[in-house]
Short mmCIF file of C-alpha atoms and ligand atoms in Angstrom, two decimals:
data_model
loop_
_atom_site.label_atom_id
_atom_site.label_comp_id
_atom_site.label_asym_id
_atom_site.label_seq_id
_atom_site.Cartn_x
_atom_site.Cartn_y
_atom_site.Cartn_z
CA MET A 1 31.58 17.16 -9.91
CA THR A 2 34.87 15.34 -9.60
CA GLU A 3 36.00 13.06 -12.38
CA THR A 4 36.68 10.18 -9.99
CA HIS A 5 33.15 8.85 -10.37
CA SER A 6 33.49 6.48 -13.22
CA SER A 7 30.85 6.73 -15.84
CA LEU A 8 29.79 3.24 -16.83
CA ASN A 9 29.00 2.60 -20.44
CA PHE A 10 25.50 1.19 -20.46
CA ASP A 11 25.31 0.62 -24.18
CA THR A 12 27.54 -2.45 -24.18
CA GLY A 13 24.61 -4.70 -25.10
CA TRP A 14 24.93 -6.77 -21.92
CA GLN A 15 21.50 -7.80 -20.76
CA TYR A 16 19.94 -10.43 -18.54
CA ALA A 17 18.25 -13.29 -20.36
CA PRO A 18 14.47 -13.24 -19.85
CA ALA A 19 13.42 -15.09 -16.69
CA PRO A 20 9.61 -14.98 -16.66
CA GLU A 21 7.69 -16.52 -13.80
CA SER A 22 5.31 -19.13 -15.15
CA THR A 23 1.57 -18.45 -15.19
CA GLU A 24 0.74 -22.13 -15.71
CA HIS A 25 -1.39 -23.62 -12.93
CA ILE A 26 -2.72 -20.15 -12.09
CA GLN A 27 -6.48 -20.41 -12.16
CA ILE A 28 -8.34 -17.19 -12.96
CA ASP A 29 -12.07 -17.65 -13.59
CA LYS A 30 -13.80 -15.77 -16.40
CA GLN A 31 -16.09 -14.09 -13.91
CA TYR A 32 -16.17 -13.50 -10.15
CA LYS A 33 -19.26 -12.98 -8.01
CA LEU A 34 -19.43 -11.32 -4.60
CA PHE A 35 -18.37 -13.22 -1.48
CA ILE A 36 -21.21 -13.00 1.02
CA ASN A 37 -21.92 -15.27 3.98
CA GLY A 38 -19.26 -17.77 2.94
CA GLU A 39 -20.55 -18.21 -0.62
CA PHE A 40 -20.04 -16.63 -4.01
CA SER A 41 -23.23 -14.82 -4.86
CA ALA A 42 -24.27 -12.89 -8.00
CA PRO A 43 -24.79 -9.12 -7.71
CA GLN A 44 -28.52 -8.40 -7.58
CA GLN A 45 -28.42 -5.97 -10.51
CA GLY A 46 -26.33 -8.41 -12.58
CA LYS A 47 -23.61 -5.87 -13.36
CA TYR A 48 -19.95 -6.78 -13.94
CA PHE A 49 -16.85 -4.81 -14.95
CA THR A 50 -13.58 -5.89 -16.53
CA THR A 51 -10.23 -6.19 -14.78
CA SER A 52 -7.18 -6.24 -17.00
CA ASN A 53 -3.42 -6.59 -16.91
CA PRO A 54 -1.94 -3.06 -17.07
CA ALA A 55 1.30 -4.37 -18.58
CA THR A 56 -0.45 -5.84 -21.64
CA GLU A 57 -3.97 -4.34 -21.59
CA GLU A 58 -5.26 -7.93 -21.81
CA LYS A 59 -8.56 -8.71 -20.09
CA LEU A 60 -8.18 -11.04 -17.13
CA SER A 61 -11.68 -11.48 -15.75
CA ARG A 62 -15.05 -9.89 -15.07
CA ILE A 63 -15.75 -8.67 -11.55
CA ALA A 64 -19.14 -8.16 -9.91
CA GLN A 65 -20.28 -4.60 -9.28
CA ALA A 66 -21.96 -4.62 -5.86
CA GLY A 67 -24.95 -2.31 -5.48
CA LYS A 68 -26.58 -0.99 -2.32
CA SER A 69 -28.71 -4.11 -1.82
CA ASP A 70 -25.60 -6.30 -2.10
CA VAL A 71 -23.81 -4.18 0.50
CA ASN A 72 -26.90 -4.57 2.71
CA ARG A 73 -26.72 -8.35 2.32
CA ALA A 74 -23.02 -8.36 3.17
CA VAL A 75 -23.46 -6.20 6.27
CA ARG A 76 -26.36 -8.39 7.41
CA ALA A 77 -24.19 -11.50 7.01
CA ALA A 78 -21.38 -9.84 8.96
CA ARG A 79 -23.78 -8.80 11.74
CA ASN A 80 -25.21 -12.32 12.06
CA ALA A 81 -21.76 -13.87 12.09
CA TYR A 82 -20.67 -11.35 14.72
CA GLU A 83 -23.60 -12.02 17.02
CA GLN A 84 -23.97 -15.74 16.55
CA THR A 85 -20.44 -17.04 15.99
CA TRP A 86 -17.40 -14.84 16.05
CA SER A 87 -17.92 -12.74 19.19
CA LYS A 88 -19.06 -15.82 21.13
CA MET A 89 -16.14 -18.00 20.12
CA PRO A 90 -13.36 -18.39 22.73
CA SER A 91 -10.56 -16.08 21.67
CA LYS A 92 -8.03 -18.90 21.40
CA GLU A 93 -10.30 -20.54 18.81
CA ARG A 94 -10.46 -17.28 16.84
CA ALA A 95 -6.68 -17.22 16.94
CA LYS A 96 -6.52 -20.66 15.34
CA TYR A 97 -8.56 -19.49 12.34
CA ILE A 98 -6.29 -16.47 11.86
CA PHE A 99 -3.18 -18.68 12.08
CA ARG A 100 -4.77 -20.95 9.48
CA ILE A 101 -5.26 -18.00 7.13
CA ALA A 102 -1.58 -17.06 7.53
CA ARG A 103 -0.38 -20.58 6.82
CA ALA A 104 -2.67 -20.99 3.81
CA ILE A 105 -1.34 -17.74 2.31
CA GLN A 106 2.20 -19.07 2.71
CA GLU A 107 1.24 -22.35 1.06
CA ARG A 108 -0.27 -20.51 -1.91
CA ALA A 109 2.31 -17.70 -1.98
CA ARG A 110 3.38 -18.29 -5.57
CA GLU A 111 -0.18 -18.24 -6.87
CA PHE A 112 -0.97 -15.03 -4.96
CA SER A 113 2.24 -13.37 -6.19
CA VAL A 114 1.55 -14.13 -9.85
CA ILE A 115 -2.06 -12.96 -9.61
CA GLU A 116 -1.02 -9.75 -7.85
CA THR A 117 1.49 -9.04 -10.60
CA LEU A 118 -0.91 -9.88 -13.45
CA ASP A 119 -3.74 -7.75 -12.09
CA GLY A 120 -1.75 -4.78 -10.76
CA GLY A 121 1.40 -4.53 -12.89
CA LYS A 122 3.99 -4.66 -10.10
CA PRO A 123 7.20 -6.66 -10.58
CA ILE A 124 6.96 -10.30 -9.50
CA ARG A 125 10.04 -9.79 -7.33
CA GLU A 126 8.09 -7.31 -5.26
CA SER A 127 4.87 -9.32 -4.94
CA ARG A 128 6.90 -12.45 -4.19
CA ASP A 129 9.34 -10.90 -1.68
CA ILE A 130 7.28 -8.11 -0.11
CA ASP A 131 3.49 -8.13 -0.61
CA ILE A 132 2.68 -11.78 -0.03
CA PRO A 133 5.16 -12.63 2.79
CA LEU A 134 4.15 -9.46 4.65
CA ALA A 135 0.46 -10.29 4.22
CA ALA A 136 1.08 -13.70 5.85
CA ALA A 137 3.19 -12.03 8.55
CA HIS A 138 0.32 -9.70 9.47
CA PHE A 139 -2.07 -12.61 9.97
CA PHE A 140 0.55 -14.45 12.06
CA TYR A 141 1.22 -11.37 14.18
CA TYR A 142 -2.44 -10.58 14.91
CA ALA A 143 -3.34 -14.25 15.44
CA GLY A 144 -0.91 -14.10 18.35
CA TRP A 145 -2.80 -11.19 19.95
CA ALA A 146 -6.32 -12.65 19.63
CA ASP A 147 -6.29 -14.37 23.03
CA LYS A 148 -4.01 -11.81 24.75
CA LEU A 149 -5.96 -8.58 24.29
CA LYS A 150 -6.18 -7.93 28.03
CA TYR A 151 -2.37 -7.96 28.19
CA ALA A 152 -2.17 -5.50 25.30
CA PHE A 153 -4.19 -2.95 27.27
CA PRO A 154 -3.55 -3.59 30.98
CA GLY A 155 -6.23 -2.17 33.26
CA ALA A 156 -8.79 -1.77 30.50
CA GLN A 157 -11.78 -3.88 29.60
CA VAL A 158 -11.80 -4.28 25.88
CA LYS A 159 -14.67 -5.27 23.60
CA PRO A 160 -14.95 -5.67 19.84
CA LEU A 161 -16.86 -2.96 17.97
CA GLY A 162 -19.05 -5.21 15.80
CA VAL A 163 -19.00 -4.94 11.99
CA ALA A 164 -16.00 -3.28 10.34
CA GLY A 165 -16.38 -1.77 6.84
CA GLN A 166 -13.02 -1.63 5.09
CA ILE A 167 -12.00 0.05 1.82
CA ILE A 168 -8.61 -0.54 0.26
CA PRO A 169 -6.53 0.82 -2.67
CA TRP A 170 -4.78 -0.81 -5.61
CA ASN A 171 -1.11 -0.38 -4.74
CA PHE A 172 -0.71 -3.32 -2.31
CA PRO A 173 -4.00 -5.21 -2.79
CA LEU A 174 -3.49 -8.37 -0.71
CA LEU A 175 -1.24 -6.68 1.83
CA MET A 176 -3.78 -3.91 2.45
CA ALA A 177 -6.49 -6.56 2.83
CA ALA A 178 -4.28 -8.27 5.45
CA TRP A 179 -3.60 -4.97 7.28
CA LYS A 180 -7.35 -4.46 7.54
CA ILE A 181 -8.75 -7.96 8.11
CA ALA A 182 -6.16 -9.40 10.53
CA PRO A 183 -6.52 -6.92 13.43
CA ALA A 184 -10.31 -6.69 12.95
CA LEU A 185 -10.72 -10.46 13.32
CA ALA A 186 -8.21 -10.75 16.17
CA CYS A 187 -10.28 -8.23 18.15
CA GLY A 188 -13.48 -10.21 17.54
CA ASN A 189 -15.08 -8.05 14.82
CA THR A 190 -16.51 -9.27 11.55
CA VAL A 191 -15.70 -7.64 8.22
CA VAL A 192 -17.12 -6.33 4.95
CA ILE A 193 -14.23 -5.31 2.72
CA LYS A 194 -14.16 -3.57 -0.67
CA PRO A 195 -11.05 -3.97 -2.86
CA ALA A 196 -10.06 -1.34 -5.45
CA GLU A 197 -11.66 -1.72 -8.88
CA THR A 198 -8.42 -2.43 -10.80
CA THR A 199 -7.11 -5.07 -8.37
CA SER A 200 -9.91 -7.23 -6.97
CA LEU A 201 -8.51 -10.63 -7.93
CA SER A 202 -6.23 -11.35 -4.97
CA ALA A 203 -9.05 -10.53 -2.54
CA LEU A 204 -11.33 -12.96 -4.41
CA LYS A 205 -8.62 -15.62 -4.21
CA LEU A 206 -8.48 -14.88 -0.50
CA ALA A 207 -12.23 -15.58 -0.40
CA GLU A 208 -11.55 -19.03 -1.88
CA LEU A 209 -8.89 -19.54 0.78
CA PHE A 210 -11.42 -18.61 3.52
CA GLN A 211 -13.69 -21.36 2.18
CA ASP A 212 -10.78 -23.82 2.12
CA ILE A 213 -9.93 -23.21 5.77
CA ASP A 214 -13.62 -23.30 6.85
CA LEU A 215 -13.74 -19.76 8.19
CA PRO A 216 -17.30 -19.50 9.54
CA PRO A 217 -19.69 -17.93 6.97
CA GLY A 218 -20.11 -14.15 7.22
CA VAL A 219 -16.96 -13.47 9.25
CA VAL A 220 -15.34 -11.85 6.18
CA ASN A 221 -17.46 -10.67 3.25
CA ILE A 222 -15.96 -9.24 0.06
CA VAL A 223 -17.93 -6.73 -2.01
CA THR A 224 -16.23 -5.70 -5.24
CA GLY A 225 -17.16 -2.53 -7.08
CA ASP A 226 -16.38 1.14 -7.62
CA SER A 227 -16.64 4.27 -5.47
CA SER A 228 -20.43 3.89 -5.19
CA THR A 229 -19.94 0.51 -3.50
CA GLY A 230 -17.43 2.09 -1.11
CA ALA A 231 -19.82 4.95 -0.36
CA ALA A 232 -22.70 2.52 0.33
CA LEU A 233 -20.51 0.70 2.84
CA VAL A 234 -19.44 3.95 4.54
CA GLU A 235 -23.05 5.15 4.80
CA HIS A 236 -24.50 1.88 6.05
CA PRO A 237 -26.06 2.48 9.50
CA ASP A 238 -25.19 -0.98 10.83
CA VAL A 239 -21.43 -0.63 10.28
CA ASP A 240 -19.54 0.22 13.48
CA LYS A 241 -16.14 1.13 12.12
CA ILE A 242 -14.70 2.36 8.83
CA ALA A 243 -11.09 1.66 7.92
CA PHE A 244 -9.93 3.34 4.73
CA THR A 245 -6.67 3.56 2.81
CA GLY A 246 -6.59 5.76 -0.29
CA SER A 247 -6.55 9.37 -1.43
CA THR A 248 -6.84 12.30 0.97
CA SER A 249 -9.83 13.69 -0.95
CA VAL A 250 -11.87 10.48 -0.50
CA GLY A 251 -10.70 10.32 3.15
CA LYS A 252 -12.21 13.78 3.69
CA GLN A 253 -15.48 12.73 2.02
CA ILE A 254 -15.64 9.72 4.35
CA MET A 255 -15.15 11.93 7.41
CA HIS A 256 -17.99 14.19 6.27
CA SER A 257 -20.22 11.24 5.60
CA ILE A 258 -19.79 9.62 9.03
CA ALA A 259 -19.65 12.82 11.09
CA GLY A 260 -22.20 12.65 13.88
CA SER A 261 -22.62 8.88 13.64
CA HIS A 262 -21.42 6.30 16.18
CA LYS A 263 -18.84 4.96 13.72
CA LYS A 264 -15.19 4.75 14.69
CA TYR A 265 -12.74 5.33 11.88
CA SER A 266 -9.12 5.06 10.85
CA LEU A 267 -7.84 6.71 7.68
CA GLU A 268 -4.53 6.12 5.98
CA LEU A 269 -4.17 8.72 3.25
CA GLY A 270 -1.61 10.35 0.98
CA GLY A 271 2.00 11.35 1.53
CA LYS A 272 4.84 13.46 0.19
CA ALA A 273 7.78 12.05 2.11
CA ALA A 274 11.20 13.69 2.08
CA ASN A 275 14.36 11.64 2.02
CA ILE A 276 17.02 13.86 3.67
CA VAL A 277 20.60 13.05 2.70
CA PHE A 278 23.40 14.74 4.67
CA ALA A 279 26.91 15.21 3.32
CA ASP A 280 28.27 12.63 5.80
CA ALA A 281 25.90 9.90 4.56
CA PRO A 282 27.14 6.80 2.74
CA ILE A 283 26.23 8.14 -0.70
CA ASP A 284 26.09 4.84 -2.59
CA GLN A 285 23.76 3.35 -0.01
CA ALA A 286 21.66 6.50 -0.09
CA VAL A 287 21.33 6.18 -3.88
CA GLU A 288 20.00 2.63 -3.44
CA GLY A 289 17.64 3.87 -0.74
CA ILE A 290 16.31 6.65 -2.97
CA VAL A 291 15.74 4.21 -5.84
CA ASN A 292 13.92 1.88 -3.47
CA ALA A 293 11.92 4.76 -2.00
CA ILE A 294 10.48 6.15 -5.23
CA PHE A 295 11.15 4.00 -8.28
CA PHE A 296 10.35 0.48 -7.07
CA ASN A 297 6.64 -0.22 -7.25
CA GLN A 298 6.48 2.63 -9.80
CA GLY A 299 6.10 5.12 -6.95
CA HIS A 300 2.67 3.64 -6.13
CA VAL A 301 3.39 3.85 -2.42
CA CYS A 302 1.70 6.26 -0.02
CA CYS A 303 4.90 6.46 2.06
CA ALA A 304 7.14 6.76 -1.07
CA GLY A 305 10.15 9.07 -0.75
CA SER A 306 8.85 11.35 -3.50
CA ARG A 307 11.04 14.28 -2.42
CA LEU A 308 14.80 14.28 -2.05
CA LEU A 309 16.51 16.90 0.10
CA VAL A 310 20.25 16.68 -0.36
CA GLN A 311 22.94 18.71 1.38
CA GLU A 312 24.41 21.19 -1.08
CA SER A 313 28.03 20.00 -0.89
CA VAL A 314 27.13 16.50 -2.14
CA ALA A 315 24.15 17.39 -4.33
CA GLU A 316 26.00 17.22 -7.62
CA GLU A 317 27.75 13.94 -6.79
CA LEU A 318 24.56 12.31 -5.57
CA CYS A 319 22.48 13.42 -8.57
CA PHE A 320 25.17 12.11 -10.90
CA LYS A 321 25.21 8.71 -9.20
CA LEU A 322 21.42 8.61 -9.11
CA ARG A 323 21.20 9.23 -12.86
CA GLU A 324 23.73 6.47 -13.49
CA ARG A 325 21.74 4.08 -11.33
CA MET A 326 18.47 5.03 -13.03
CA GLN A 327 19.98 3.99 -16.35
CA THR A 328 20.55 0.45 -15.04
CA LEU A 329 16.99 -0.08 -13.78
CA ILE A 330 15.23 -2.74 -15.83
CA LEU A 331 11.75 -1.70 -16.95
CA GLY A 332 9.41 -4.17 -18.59
CA ASP A 333 7.53 -7.44 -18.18
CA PRO A 334 6.45 -7.47 -14.52
CA LEU A 335 6.47 -11.28 -14.54
CA ASP A 336 10.21 -11.31 -15.33
CA LYS A 337 12.24 -11.95 -12.16
CA ASN A 338 14.87 -9.40 -13.26
CA THR A 339 12.42 -6.55 -13.70
CA ASP A 340 12.86 -3.56 -11.39
CA ILE A 341 10.11 -1.29 -12.73
CA GLY A 342 6.71 -2.67 -13.70
CA ALA A 343 3.63 -1.13 -15.28
CA ILE A 344 1.62 1.82 -14.00
CA ASN A 345 -1.55 0.43 -12.45
CA SER A 346 -4.06 2.05 -14.83
CA LYS A 347 -4.45 4.46 -17.73
CA VAL A 348 -6.07 6.96 -15.36
CA GLN A 349 -3.05 6.88 -13.06
CA LEU A 350 -0.60 7.13 -16.00
CA ASP A 351 -2.45 10.22 -17.28
CA LYS A 352 -2.25 11.75 -13.82
CA ILE A 353 1.52 11.11 -13.61
CA GLN A 354 2.09 12.53 -17.08
CA SER A 355 0.14 15.66 -16.24
CA TYR A 356 2.40 16.15 -13.20
CA ILE A 357 5.49 15.70 -15.37
CA ASN A 358 4.17 18.50 -17.60
CA ILE A 359 3.50 20.65 -14.53
CA GLY A 360 7.12 20.10 -13.39
CA ILE A 361 8.42 21.23 -16.80
CA ASP A 362 6.12 24.29 -16.75
CA GLU A 363 7.34 25.14 -13.26
CA GLY A 364 10.86 25.35 -14.64
CA GLY A 365 12.34 22.15 -13.22
CA GLN A 366 15.11 20.33 -15.08
CA ILE A 367 13.85 16.89 -16.00
CA TYR A 368 15.92 13.73 -16.41
CA GLN A 369 14.38 10.39 -17.35
CA SER A 370 15.99 7.01 -17.77
CA SER A 371 16.23 6.01 -21.41
CA ALA A 372 14.63 2.60 -20.80
CA LYS A 373 12.64 1.52 -23.84
CA LEU A 374 8.92 1.45 -23.05
CA PRO A 375 6.87 -1.56 -24.26
CA ASN A 376 4.35 -0.81 -27.02
CA LYS A 377 1.34 -2.06 -25.09
CA GLY A 378 0.35 -1.25 -21.51
CA TYR A 379 0.90 1.75 -19.23
CA TRP A 380 4.49 2.76 -18.57
CA CYS A 381 6.46 5.64 -17.12
CA PRO A 382 10.26 5.73 -16.97
CA PRO A 383 11.97 6.70 -13.69
CA THR A 384 11.95 10.51 -13.68
CA ILE A 385 13.72 13.16 -11.59
CA PHE A 386 13.33 16.91 -11.45
CA THR A 387 16.08 19.17 -10.11
CA GLY A 388 15.91 22.91 -9.47
CA MET A 389 12.57 22.67 -7.68
CA ALA A 390 11.28 25.36 -5.29
CA GLN A 391 9.35 24.65 -2.12
CA SER A 392 6.16 26.22 -3.51
CA ASN A 393 6.16 24.11 -6.69
CA ARG A 394 3.24 21.72 -7.07
CA LEU A 395 5.71 18.93 -7.77
CA VAL A 396 7.10 19.45 -4.26
CA GLN A 397 3.73 19.84 -2.55
CA GLU A 398 1.32 17.36 -4.17
CA GLU A 399 1.12 13.57 -4.18
CA ILE A 400 1.82 12.17 -7.65
CA PHE A 401 1.82 8.44 -6.89
CA GLY A 402 4.25 7.67 -9.69
CA PRO A 403 8.02 7.26 -10.28
CA VAL A 404 8.70 11.00 -10.17
CA LEU A 405 11.21 12.46 -7.72
CA ALA A 406 11.45 16.19 -6.90
CA ILE A 407 14.97 17.14 -5.78
CA GLN A 408 15.94 20.17 -3.68
CA SER A 409 19.12 21.03 -1.83
CA PHE A 410 19.70 22.42 1.67
CA ARG A 411 22.59 23.80 3.70
CA THR A 412 21.72 23.25 7.37
CA ALA A 413 19.78 20.60 9.28
CA SER A 414 17.15 23.13 10.31
CA GLU A 415 16.59 24.17 6.70
CA ALA A 416 16.11 20.49 5.78
CA ILE A 417 13.62 20.00 8.62
CA ASP A 418 11.65 23.12 7.64
CA LYS A 419 11.45 22.03 4.02
CA ALA A 420 10.58 18.43 4.90
CA ASN A 421 7.72 19.55 7.17
CA ASN A 422 6.40 22.16 4.77
CA THR A 423 3.66 20.18 3.01
CA ALA A 424 0.11 19.26 3.95
CA TYR A 425 1.18 15.65 4.45
CA GLY A 426 3.08 13.82 7.19
CA LEU A 427 3.10 10.11 6.55
CA SER A 428 6.78 9.17 6.38
CA GLY A 429 10.34 10.36 5.91
CA GLY A 430 13.96 9.25 5.67
CA VAL A 431 17.27 10.48 7.07
CA TRP A 432 20.69 9.48 5.77
CA THR A 433 23.74 10.36 7.87
CA ASP A 434 26.72 8.78 9.55
CA LYS A 435 25.98 10.53 12.87
CA GLY A 436 23.59 8.96 15.36
CA SER A 437 23.03 12.31 17.09
CA LYS A 438 21.89 13.86 13.82
CA ILE A 439 19.46 10.98 13.31
CA PHE A 440 17.86 11.67 16.72
CA LYS A 441 17.77 15.43 16.18
CA VAL A 442 16.18 15.25 12.74
CA THR A 443 13.78 12.34 13.28
CA SER A 444 12.34 13.94 16.40
CA ALA A 445 11.74 17.21 14.53
CA LEU A 446 10.02 15.66 11.51
CA ARG A 447 6.23 15.70 11.69
CA ALA A 448 5.63 12.31 10.12
CA GLY A 449 4.31 8.99 11.40
CA VAL A 450 7.09 6.71 10.14
CA ILE A 451 10.72 7.71 9.73
CA TRP A 452 13.49 5.48 8.49
CA ALA A 453 17.18 6.13 9.15
CA ASN A 454 19.75 4.95 6.59
CA THR A 455 17.11 2.76 4.98
CA PHE A 456 13.61 3.18 3.52
CA ASN A 457 10.33 1.33 3.05
CA LYS A 458 10.97 -1.33 5.68
CA PHE A 459 7.85 -2.82 7.22
CA ASP A 460 7.07 -5.07 10.13
CA PRO A 461 3.65 -6.05 11.49
CA ALA A 462 4.75 -5.09 15.01
CA SER A 463 5.46 -1.46 14.02
CA PRO A 464 2.61 1.04 13.95
CA PHE A 465 2.07 2.89 10.67
CA GLY A 466 0.04 6.04 10.01
CA GLY A 467 0.11 9.74 9.37
CA TYR A 468 0.15 13.26 10.77
CA LYS A 469 -1.82 16.14 9.25
CA GLU A 470 -3.60 15.27 5.97
CA SER A 471 -1.95 11.85 5.85
CA GLY A 472 -4.62 10.41 8.10
CA MET A 473 -5.84 9.40 11.54
CA GLY A 474 -5.17 6.33 13.62
CA ARG A 475 -2.45 3.73 13.32
CA GLU A 476 -2.33 0.32 11.69
CA GLY A 477 0.12 -2.37 12.77
CA GLY A 478 1.39 -3.21 16.24
CA ILE A 479 -0.62 -2.88 19.44
CA GLN A 480 -1.80 0.53 18.22
CA GLY A 481 -3.48 -1.23 15.30
CA LEU A 482 -5.56 -3.31 17.73
CA SER A 483 -6.90 -0.30 19.58
CA THR A 484 -8.77 1.04 16.55
CA TYR A 485 -10.89 -2.15 16.46
CA LEU A 486 -11.83 -2.16 20.16
CA SER A 487 -13.89 -0.17 22.59
CA MET A 488 -12.14 0.27 25.93
CA GLU A 489 -13.27 0.97 29.46
CA LEU A 490 -11.09 1.18 32.53
CA SER A 491 -12.03 -1.82 34.65
CA ASN A 492 -12.77 -1.55 38.38
CA ASP A 493 -10.07 -4.01 39.34
CA ALA A 494 -7.40 -1.95 37.56
P1 LIG B 1 -9.27 6.53 -4.23
O1 LIG B 1 -9.03 7.14 -2.91
O2 LIG B 1 -10.39 7.08 -5.08
O3 LIG B 1 -9.58 4.96 -4.07
C1 LIG B 1 -9.23 4.17 -2.97
C2 LIG B 1 -10.40 3.23 -2.64
O4 LIG B 1 -11.52 4.01 -2.21
C3 LIG B 1 -10.91 2.41 -3.81
O5 LIG B 1 -11.30 1.14 -3.34
C4 LIG B 1 -12.12 3.19 -4.28
O6 LIG B 1 -13.08 2.42 -4.96
C5 LIG B 1 -12.68 3.70 -2.98
N1 LIG B 1 -13.50 4.91 -3.08
C6 LIG B 1 -13.40 5.91 -4.00
N2 LIG B 1 -14.29 6.88 -3.74
C7 LIG B 1 -14.96 6.50 -2.62
C8 LIG B 1 -16.02 7.10 -1.84
N3 LIG B 1 -16.52 8.28 -2.15
N4 LIG B 1 -16.45 6.44 -0.75
C9 LIG B 1 -15.91 5.25 -0.39
N5 LIG B 1 -14.94 4.64 -1.10
C10 LIG B 1 -14.46 5.25 -2.19
O7 LIG B 1 -7.93 6.55 -5.02
P2 LIG B 1 -7.71 6.39 -6.62
O8 LIG B 1 -8.76 7.15 -7.38
O9 LIG B 1 -7.57 4.96 -6.92
O10 LIG B 1 -6.32 7.12 -6.80
C11 LIG B 1 -6.27 8.54 -6.88
C12 LIG B 1 -5.09 9.07 -6.13
O11 LIG B 1 -5.19 8.75 -4.75
C13 LIG B 1 -3.76 8.48 -6.55
O12 LIG B 1 -3.24 9.12 -7.66
C14 LIG B 1 -2.93 8.68 -5.31
O13 LIG B 1 -2.40 9.99 -5.30
C15 LIG B 1 -3.92 8.54 -4.19
N6 LIG B 1 -3.88 7.20 -3.57
C16 LIG B 1 -3.31 7.07 -2.35
C17 LIG B 1 -3.22 5.82 -1.77
C18 LIG B 1 -2.58 5.63 -0.45
O14 LIG B 1 -2.25 4.50 -0.09
N7 LIG B 1 -2.42 6.65 0.34
C19 LIG B 1 -3.71 4.62 -2.44
C20 LIG B 1 -4.35 4.87 -3.70
C21 LIG B 1 -4.40 6.11 -4.24
MG1 LIG B 2 -6.28 -5.10 -13.02
#
């Protein structure tokens, strides 16, 4: 390492003053029922579970646990709404409802952001600037397609599938709900959706919003609960399509469960993305990109850049700059507008991350963690990197879903491509170089659904998103995201 890279002194005592977002005027009820046929309705077995704030361990509310009979009621409501209202409505009228949802999310953006941060632990800056605006953007985008489906698929006659069962994870709760609900409704389907157990609140707020905008009853039903609720939805014979985002192991169970049935499916599963940094890359920008790819949102991102492949000649310089940058990341109160790193979503997930950190140490990796002070309460993990990792190490192969980066070096582009492709996953990737030709060469050789060049984790509703290999099937977003909610026949007049 050359001595020209100045080493900043981070112990000067300079700190930002606290800038917490206010939680006044945020209404969270003590208890939430299920949302079925346009109304809040108690679970038939009367069971509830607690949702808490992972940054403080404080209880926020009690959430209904939907049983089989509740899922039956929700599917029945969705079927009735499909047959009697939604599929019969002129498509330009459907579009108006979806536009209304988008506008109402924008109007209540602050409330949604604060609730997302309280319930899930992510920094307010992220829920405010990414989750909620992108959720609104997805509804706007798909509202625009609702009355133009025949132009999306020229020469084909398209029809909705019927009732869509949707199961979503806890890392982007409202955004994942938007990714699922918006294209389903635009195509004329009705929905039963199940949020993740630790982050149901924003979906329940969305239910209130559906009431406010007079969405016809039964068009979207929300059943909260655990894996048994998800399984009941997957197994229900009157569901025509399953859309799932979550772990690869549950994705495989879902495929087994629906094999041989008429159900269509789309699965968005795990990832182990490599960020590939060439020696000719703008190193400072790459450092920012790496931080964004793995440390923001605590690494709770399926397309996170959880591996770094760096060209040998710049490896030492880049790792030095990365460590310096890690020291400046602000970890703490997720409601504070200066916070970079929030809380880990749950105790279960924190335990999983810590077990992987121990595995990395046992595998002989050199660990470096930022020295950020961890709060006494809540679930926290400092930004962590491992160097000296081998391709066969579990830290390089397995999804951790936490702020843990495995670093390897490479000499040639083909070595980088081989290493990047050598996992069971293929969701995303990143390439950093000054040379356009290298971008084309590398991106076309990577077996991954989404690849960013000289940036990372950028999303747009018009871009399709999805995986190769064990990262899933089907695409969400864009025109491709419409096709998984439609049946298509070539028309005679084509
Ligand atoms: P998970 O896959 O168990 O949960 C995702 C959703 O599926 C939740 O709503 C859950 O209630 C539901 N579910 C669970 N079992 C089900 C079943 N048998 N049938 C139907 N629905 C079911 O993920 P979990 O346990 O929250 O996290 C475990 C690991 O999964 C994480 O550490 C991470 O590696 C990975 N994960 C990946 C995500 C992604 O976006 N690719 C999102 C969340 C987790
Ligand atoms: Mg919670």
